[in-house]
Amino acid sequence: MFTQFFGNYLLNQNLVTPEQLIDGLQAKNNTRMKLGVLAINAGYMTASQVEMVHMKQSTMDKRFGDIAIECGFVTSEQIDELLSQQPQGYLLLGQAFVDKGYMTNAEFEDAIRTYKEKYSLSDNDLNEGEDSKSDVMIDSLIDLSDMPNSGLYKQYIVLMMNNLIRFTGDDYTPLEPEFKIDSDSEVYITTQDITGEFNVKTGLIADEKTLIDFACRYAGEELTEMDEYVDAAACDFMNLHNGLFTVNVSNEHEIELKLTPPSTVKGVNSEDINDIIVLPVQYPFGIIKFLITK
């Protein structure tokens, strides 16, 4: 989840544009992690030291790590440590922005420092995905404190963010929440009701192309047109996510909930759905809007 919120942070701080964010998300999984960004993230080198090593590399045939050691910026043990690390998603995203010239090393250095400070994140949190920080990050995205059952709403959103990573990939960024939907005859909406002590309507909204691409991700199949397979994939994702949520709620809070069968229809009438939280999620292929009624 830290990778996804890092993209949101960069966007909100105007460090990247929406177009650059999409481009970075597309490039992230094919990006090669470089020692300079790893060293900056670990606090072993400053951005100016990294740039100095890059300049020296242009005049001599030596590896980045060897030059950095010769300059006294890092030790050989630190280089070995960095080389042994499994690249984290947020670092690959940052590396993609640096590679494309959307950010300098200095801007990345400042961004990752302030991002960690904002969410009180340690390197262990970022490397191990500490769930204890999820609430803090969701609170920074949306204030649910005044809502009845605020804890259940937060649990629903955290699970949604994690399920998107598990079942559709980690190359998305949550955008700023909305609290209404516009009528649109061309989009598709998949809905499912959760009934019981926590009684809400849930769903996802997307245009045709975006929904097809989302269904391809989830189903792991090549789908090219809006048909029953895309419909089934969208319904199955909502049913899977909501099913996991109801099981968790039952186990943790002893609250029994039921689900209605999910369904997909074309066209959204804003008058039919009121008092909602809309969570837009930016993928490289488009925006999916997930909704839950208050």
PDB file of N, CA and C in Angstrom, residues 162-226:
ATOM      1  N   ASN A 162      -5.710  -3.451  -0.417  1.00  0.00           N
ATOM      2  CA  ASN A 162      -4.868  -4.648  -0.413  1.00  0.00           C
ATOM      3  C   ASN A 162      -5.352  -5.689  -1.416  1.00  0.00           C
ATOM      4  N   ASN A 163      -6.663  -5.818  -1.574  1.00  0.00           N
ATOM      5  CA  ASN A 163      -7.191  -6.784  -2.538  1.00  0.00           C
ATOM      6  C   ASN A 163      -6.900  -6.367  -3.974  1.00  0.00           C
ATOM      7  N   LEU A 164      -6.876  -5.067  -4.242  1.00  0.00           N
ATOM      8  CA  LEU A 164      -6.493  -4.615  -5.578  1.00  0.00           C
ATOM      9  C   LEU A 164      -5.060  -5.028  -5.888  1.00  0.00           C
ATOM     10  N   ILE A 165      -4.182  -4.914  -4.890  1.00  0.00           N
ATOM     11  CA  ILE A 165      -2.789  -5.334  -5.078  1.00  0.00           C
ATOM     12  C   ILE A 165      -2.732  -6.839  -5.313  1.00  0.00           C
ATOM     13  N   ARG A 166      -3.457  -7.602  -4.516  1.00  0.00           N
ATOM     14  CA  ARG A 166      -3.395  -9.062  -4.596  1.00  0.00           C
ATOM     15  C   ARG A 166      -3.944  -9.592  -5.917  1.00  0.00           C
ATOM     16  N   PHE A 167      -5.026  -8.991  -6.403  1.00  0.00           N
ATOM     17  CA  PHE A 167      -5.758  -9.611  -7.504  1.00  0.00           C
ATOM     18  C   PHE A 167      -5.668  -8.861  -8.835  1.00  0.00           C
ATOM     19  N   THR A 168      -5.168  -7.621  -8.823  1.00  0.00           N
ATOM     20  CA  THR A 168      -5.089  -6.899 -10.100  1.00  0.00           C
ATOM     21  C   THR A 168      -3.737  -6.235 -10.327  1.00  0.00           C
ATOM     22  N   GLY A 169      -2.841  -6.254  -9.350  1.00  0.00           N
ATOM     23  CA  GLY A 169      -1.528  -5.639  -9.520  1.00  0.00           C
ATOM     24  C   GLY A 169      -1.364  -4.403  -8.660  1.00  0.00           C
ATOM     25  N   ASP A 170      -0.097  -4.009  -8.471  1.00  0.00           N
ATOM     26  CA  ASP A 170       0.197  -2.890  -7.567  1.00  0.00           C
ATOM     27  C   ASP A 170       0.428  -1.567  -8.294  1.00  0.00           C
ATOM     28  N   ASP A 171       0.187  -1.525  -9.599  1.00  0.00           N
ATOM     29  CA  ASP A 171       0.461  -0.300 -10.357  1.00  0.00           C
ATOM     30  C   ASP A 171      -0.759   0.623 -10.405  1.00  0.00           C
ATOM     31  N   TYR A 172      -1.240   0.991  -9.231  1.00  0.00           N
ATOM     32  CA  TYR A 172      -2.350   1.945  -9.150  1.00  0.00           C
ATOM     33  C   TYR A 172      -2.054   2.974  -8.074  1.00  0.00           C
ATOM     34  N   THR A 173      -2.784   4.068  -8.137  1.00  0.00           N
ATOM     35  CA  THR A 173      -2.664   5.120  -7.128  1.00  0.00           C
ATOM     36  C   THR A 173      -4.066   5.592  -6.733  1.00  0.00           C
ATOM     37  N   PRO A 174      -4.382   5.632  -5.432  1.00  0.00           N
ATOM     38  CA  PRO A 174      -5.680   6.189  -5.025  1.00  0.00           C
ATOM     39  C   PRO A 174      -5.693   7.697  -5.243  1.00  0.00           C
ATOM     40  N   LEU A 175      -6.774   8.190  -5.796  1.00  0.00           N
ATOM     41  CA  LEU A 175      -6.944   9.625  -5.998  1.00  0.00           C
ATOM     42  C   LEU A 175      -7.822  10.195  -4.883  1.00  0.00           C
ATOM     43  N   GLU A 176      -8.037  11.496  -4.919  1.00  0.00           N
ATOM     44  CA  GLU A 176      -8.813  12.134  -3.855  1.00  0.00           C
ATOM     45  C   GLU A 176     -10.260  11.638  -3.866  1.00  0.00           C
ATOM     46  N   PRO A 177     -10.810  11.312  -2.692  1.00  0.00           N
ATOM     47  CA  PRO A 177     -12.186  10.804  -2.625  1.00  0.00           C
ATOM     48  C   PRO A 177     -13.192  11.827  -3.143  1.00  0.00           C
ATOM     49  N   GLU A 178     -14.303  11.328  -3.629  1.00  0.00           N
ATOM     50  CA  GLU A 178     -15.417  12.165  -4.063  1.00  0.00           C
ATOM     51  C   GLU A 178     -16.649  11.740  -3.274  1.00  0.00           C
ATOM     52  N   PHE A 179     -17.664  12.572  -3.291  1.00  0.00           N
ATOM     53  CA  PHE A 179     -18.848  12.273  -2.490  1.00  0.00           C
ATOM     54  C   PHE A 179     -20.133  12.382  -3.298  1.00  0.00           C
ATOM     55  N   LYS A 180     -19.981  12.229  -4.608  1.00  0.00           N
ATOM     56  CA  LYS A 180     -21.143  12.180  -5.479  1.00  0.00           C
ATOM     57  C   LYS A 180     -20.723  11.525  -6.790  1.00  0.00           C
ATOM     58  N   ILE A 181     -21.706  11.060  -7.517  1.00  0.00           N
ATOM     59  CA  ILE A 181     -21.449  10.551  -8.851  1.00  0.00           C
ATOM     60  C   ILE A 181     -22.329  11.313  -9.832  1.00  0.00           C
ATOM     61  N   ASP A 182     -21.864  11.448 -11.043  1.00  0.00           N
ATOM     62  CA  ASP A 182     -22.624  12.127 -12.079  1.00  0.00           C
ATOM     63  C   ASP A 182     -23.376  11.105 -12.919  1.00  0.00           C
ATOM     64  N   SER A 183     -24.542  11.487 -13.373  1.00  0.00           N
ATOM     65  CA  SER A 183     -25.283  10.614 -14.283  1.00  0.00           C
ATOM     66  C   SER A 183     -24.496  10.458 -15.571  1.00  0.00           C
ATOM     67  N   ASP A 184     -24.413   9.244 -16.057  1.00  0.00           N
ATOM     68  CA  ASP A 184     -23.655   8.966 -17.273  1.00  0.00           C
ATOM     69  C   ASP A 184     -24.209   7.691 -17.899  1.00  0.00           C
ATOM     70  N   SER A 185     -24.731   7.809 -19.100  1.00  0.00           N
ATOM     71  CA  SER A 185     -25.354   6.662 -19.764  1.00  0.00           C
ATOM     72  C   SER A 185     -24.347   5.724 -20.402  1.00  0.00           C
ATOM     73  N   GLU A 186     -23.052   6.129 -20.457  1.00  0.00           N
ATOM     74  CA  GLU A 186     -22.054   5.349 -21.182  1.00  0.00           C
ATOM     75  C   GLU A 186     -21.162   4.497 -20.282  1.00  0.00           C
ATOM     76  N   VAL A 187     -21.168   4.730 -18.984  1.00  0.00           N
ATOM     77  CA  VAL A 187     -20.321   3.935 -18.093  1.00  0.00           C
ATOM     78  C   VAL A 187     -21.072   2.709 -17.611  1.00  0.00           C
ATOM     79  N   TYR A 188     -20.322   1.780 -17.020  1.00  0.00           N
ATOM     80  CA  TYR A 188     -20.907   0.572 -16.440  1.00  0.00           C
ATOM     81  C   TYR A 188     -20.742   0.615 -14.928  1.00  0.00           C
ATOM     82  N   ILE A 189     -21.743   0.064 -14.234  1.00  0.00           N
ATOM     83  CA  ILE A 189     -21.670   0.012 -12.780  1.00  0.00           C
ATOM     84  C   ILE A 189     -21.994  -1.397 -12.306  1.00  0.00           C
ATOM     85  N   THR A 190     -21.100  -1.937 -11.481  1.00  0.00           N
ATOM     86  CA  THR A 190     -21.307  -3.238 -10.849  1.00  0.00           C
ATOM     87  C   THR A 190     -21.594  -2.991  -9.376  1.00  0.00           C
ATOM     88  N   THR A 191     -22.718  -3.485  -8.882  1.00  0.00           N
ATOM     89  CA  THR A 191     -23.113  -3.210  -7.500  1.00  0.00           C
ATOM     90  C   THR A 191     -23.389  -4.497  -6.740  1.00  0.00           C
ATOM     91  N   GLN A 192     -23.254  -4.396  -5.434  1.00  0.00           N
ATOM     92  CA  GLN A 192     -23.603  -5.484  -4.519  1.00  0.00           C
ATOM     93  C   GLN A 192     -23.919  -4.875  -3.166  1.00  0.00           C
ATOM     94  N   ASP A 193     -24.969  -5.348  -2.533  1.00  0.00           N
ATOM     95  CA  ASP A 193     -25.366  -4.841  -1.220  1.00  0.00           C
ATOM     96  C   ASP A 193     -24.824  -5.735  -0.114  1.00  0.00           C
ATOM     97  N   ILE A 194     -24.366  -5.091   0.955  1.00  0.00           N
ATOM     98  CA  ILE A 194     -24.037  -5.780   2.197  1.00  0.00           C
ATOM     99  C   ILE A 194     -25.177  -5.485   3.157  1.00  0.00           C
ATOM    100  N   THR A 195     -25.785  -6.520   3.701  1.00  0.00           N
ATOM    101  CA  THR A 195     -26.951  -6.321   4.564  1.00  0.00           C
ATOM    102  C   THR A 195     -26.687  -6.883   5.956  1.00  0.00           C
ATOM    103  N   GLY A 196     -27.385  -6.314   6.927  1.00  0.00           N
ATOM    104  CA  GLY A 196     -27.210  -6.718   8.318  1.00  0.00           C
ATOM    105  C   GLY A 196     -27.024  -5.494   9.185  1.00  0.00           C
ATOM    106  N   GLU A 197     -26.210  -5.613  10.233  1.00  0.00           N
ATOM    107  CA  GLU A 197     -25.961  -4.477  11.121  1.00  0.00           C
ATOM    108  C   GLU A 197     -25.178  -3.371  10.416  1.00  0.00           C
ATOM    109  N   PHE A 198     -24.408  -3.750   9.402  1.00  0.00           N
ATOM    110  CA  PHE A 198     -23.687  -2.791   8.562  1.00  0.00           C
ATOM    111  C   PHE A 198     -24.306  -2.912   7.179  1.00  0.00           C
ATOM    112  N   ASN A 199     -25.253  -1.992   6.882  1.00  0.00           N
ATOM    113  CA  ASN A 199     -26.110  -2.121   5.711  1.00  0.00           C
ATOM    114  C   ASN A 199     -25.713  -1.069   4.676  1.00  0.00           C
ATOM    115  N   VAL A 200     -24.976  -1.480   3.633  1.00  0.00           N
ATOM    116  CA  VAL A 200     -24.473  -0.518   2.650  1.00  0.00           C
ATOM    117  C   VAL A 200     -24.534  -1.116   1.250  1.00  0.00           C
ATOM    118  N   LYS A 201     -24.524  -0.221   0.270  1.00  0.00           N
ATOM    119  CA  LYS A 201     -24.402  -0.613  -1.125  1.00  0.00           C
ATOM    120  C   LYS A 201     -22.969  -0.356  -1.558  1.00  0.00           C
ATOM    121  N   THR A 202     -22.393  -1.314  -2.251  1.00  0.00           N
ATOM    122  CA  THR A 202     -21.026  -1.156  -2.744  1.00  0.00           C
ATOM    123  C   THR A 202     -21.024  -1.310  -4.259  1.00  0.00           C
ATOM    124  N   GLY A 203     -19.951  -0.847  -4.886  1.00  0.00           N
ATOM    125  CA  GLY A 203     -19.893  -1.010  -6.333  1.00  0.00           C
ATOM    126  C   GLY A 203     -18.616  -0.468  -6.936  1.00  0.00           C
ATOM    127  N   LEU A 204     -18.535  -0.641  -8.245  1.00  0.00           N
ATOM    128  CA  LEU A 204     -17.445  -0.043  -9.018  1.00  0.00           C
ATOM    129  C   LEU A 204     -18.020   0.511 -10.309  1.00  0.00           C
ATOM    130  N   ILE A 205     -17.447   1.613 -10.758  1.00  0.00           N
ATOM    131  CA  ILE A 205     -17.909   2.305 -11.962  1.00  0.00           C
ATOM    132  C   ILE A 205     -16.714   2.524 -12.879  1.00  0.00           C
ATOM    133  N   ALA A 206     -16.894   2.261 -14.169  1.00  0.00           N
ATOM    134  CA  ALA A 206     -15.823   2.481 -15.140  1.00  0.00           C
ATOM    135  C   ALA A 206     -16.414   2.591 -16.537  1.00  0.00           C
ATOM    136  N   ASP A 207     -15.669   3.247 -17.414  1.00  0.00           N
ATOM    137  CA  ASP A 207     -16.086   3.243 -18.811  1.00  0.00           C
ATOM    138  C   ASP A 207     -15.776   1.864 -19.405  1.00  0.00           C
ATOM    139  N   GLU A 208     -16.258   1.637 -20.601  1.00  0.00           N
ATOM    140  CA  GLU A 208     -16.171   0.296 -21.198  1.00  0.00           C
ATOM    141  C   GLU A 208     -14.734  -0.203 -21.319  1.00  0.00           C
ATOM    142  N   LYS A 209     -13.851   0.610 -21.898  1.00  0.00           N
ATOM    143  CA  LYS A 209     -12.474   0.177 -22.109  1.00  0.00           C
ATOM    144  C   LYS A 209     -11.781  -0.119 -20.783  1.00  0.00           C
ATOM    145  N   THR A 210     -11.963   0.758 -19.799  1.00  0.00           N
ATOM    146  CA  THR A 210     -11.308   0.572 -18.510  1.00  0.00           C
ATOM    147  C   THR A 210     -11.817  -0.677 -17.809  1.00  0.00           C
ATOM    148  N   LEU A 211     -13.127  -0.912 -17.892  1.00  0.00           N
ATOM    149  CA  LEU A 211     -13.683  -2.100 -17.247  1.00  0.00           C
ATOM    150  C   LEU A 211     -13.157  -3.371 -17.907  1.00  0.00           C
ATOM    151  N   ILE A 212     -13.022  -3.366 -19.237  1.00  0.00           N
ATOM    152  CA  ILE A 212     -12.472  -4.529 -19.941  1.00  0.00           C
ATOM    153  C   ILE A 212     -11.033  -4.787 -19.492  1.00  0.00           C
ATOM    154  N   ASP A 213     -10.233  -3.731 -19.424  1.00  0.00           N
ATOM    155  CA  ASP A 213      -8.835  -3.887 -19.001  1.00  0.00           C
ATOM    156  C   ASP A 213      -8.748  -4.371 -17.560  1.00  0.00           C
ATOM    157  N   PHE A 214      -9.624  -3.855 -16.705  1.00  0.00           N
ATOM    158  CA  PHE A 214      -9.649  -4.296 -15.303  1.00  0.00           C
ATOM    159  C   PHE A 214     -10.018  -5.775 -15.236  1.00  0.00           C
ATOM    160  N   ALA A 215     -11.007  -6.179 -16.008  1.00  0.00           N
ATOM    161  CA  ALA A 215     -11.431  -7.580 -16.030  1.00  0.00           C
ATOM    162  C   ALA A 215     -10.314  -8.483 -16.533  1.00  0.00           C
ATOM    163  N   CYS A 216      -9.541  -8.012 -17.531  1.00  0.00           N
ATOM    164  CA  CYS A 216      -8.390  -8.778 -18.024  1.00  0.00           C
ATOM    165  C   CYS A 216      -7.398  -9.022 -16.906  1.00  0.00           C
ATOM    166  N   ARG A 217      -7.112  -7.975 -16.132  1.00  0.00           N
ATOM    167  CA  ARG A 217      -6.168  -8.100 -15.019  1.00  0.00           C
ATOM    168  C   ARG A 217      -6.679  -9.145 -14.015  1.00  0.00           C
ATOM    169  N   TYR A 218      -7.925  -8.998 -13.642  1.00  0.00           N
ATOM    170  CA  TYR A 218      -8.468  -9.851 -12.590  1.00  0.00           C
ATOM    171  C   TYR A 218      -8.610 -11.302 -13.048  1.00  0.00           C
ATOM    172  N   ALA A 219      -9.105 -11.500 -14.253  1.00  0.00           N
ATOM    173  CA  ALA A 219      -9.356 -12.854 -14.746  1.00  0.00           C
ATOM    174  C   ALA A 219      -8.094 -13.519 -15.269  1.00  0.00           C
ATOM    175  N   GLY A 220      -7.067 -12.706 -15.588  1.00  0.00           N
ATOM    176  CA  GLY A 220      -5.859 -13.266 -16.166  1.00  0.00           C
ATOM    177  C   GLY A 220      -6.085 -13.800 -17.559  1.00  0.00           C
ATOM    178  N   GLU A 221      -7.037 -13.203 -18.278  1.00  0.00           N
ATOM    179  CA  GLU A 221      -7.365 -13.632 -19.628  1.00  0.00           C
ATOM    180  C   GLU A 221      -7.399 -12.418 -20.557  1.00  0.00           C
ATOM    181  N   GLU A 222      -7.266 -12.692 -21.850  1.00  0.00           N
ATOM    182  CA  GLU A 222      -7.340 -11.632 -22.846  1.00  0.00           C
ATOM    183  C   GLU A 222      -8.800 -11.417 -23.222  1.00  0.00           C
ATOM    184  N   LEU A 223      -9.347 -10.290 -22.808  1.00  0.00           N
ATOM    185  CA  LEU A 223     -10.733  -9.938 -23.120  1.00  0.00           C
ATOM    186  C   LEU A 223     -10.719  -8.672 -23.960  1.00  0.00           C
ATOM    187  N   THR A 224     -11.497  -8.643 -25.020  1.00  0.00           N
ATOM    188  CA  THR A 224     -11.400  -7.535 -25.969  1.00  0.00           C
ATOM    189  C   THR A 224     -12.688  -6.751 -26.150  1.00  0.00           C
ATOM    190  N   GLU A 225     -13.793  -7.264 -25.632  1.00  0.00           N
ATOM    191  CA  GLU A 225     -15.055  -6.554 -25.800  1.00  0.00           C
ATOM    192  C   GLU A 225     -15.928  -6.747 -24.577  1.00  0.00           C
ATOM    193  N   MET A 226     -16.857  -5.827 -24.425  1.00  0.00           N
ATOM    194  CA  MET A 226     -17.763  -5.893 -23.285  1.00  0.00           C
ATOM    195  C   MET A 226     -18.752  -7.037 -23.500  1.00  0.00           C
TER     196      MET A 226
END
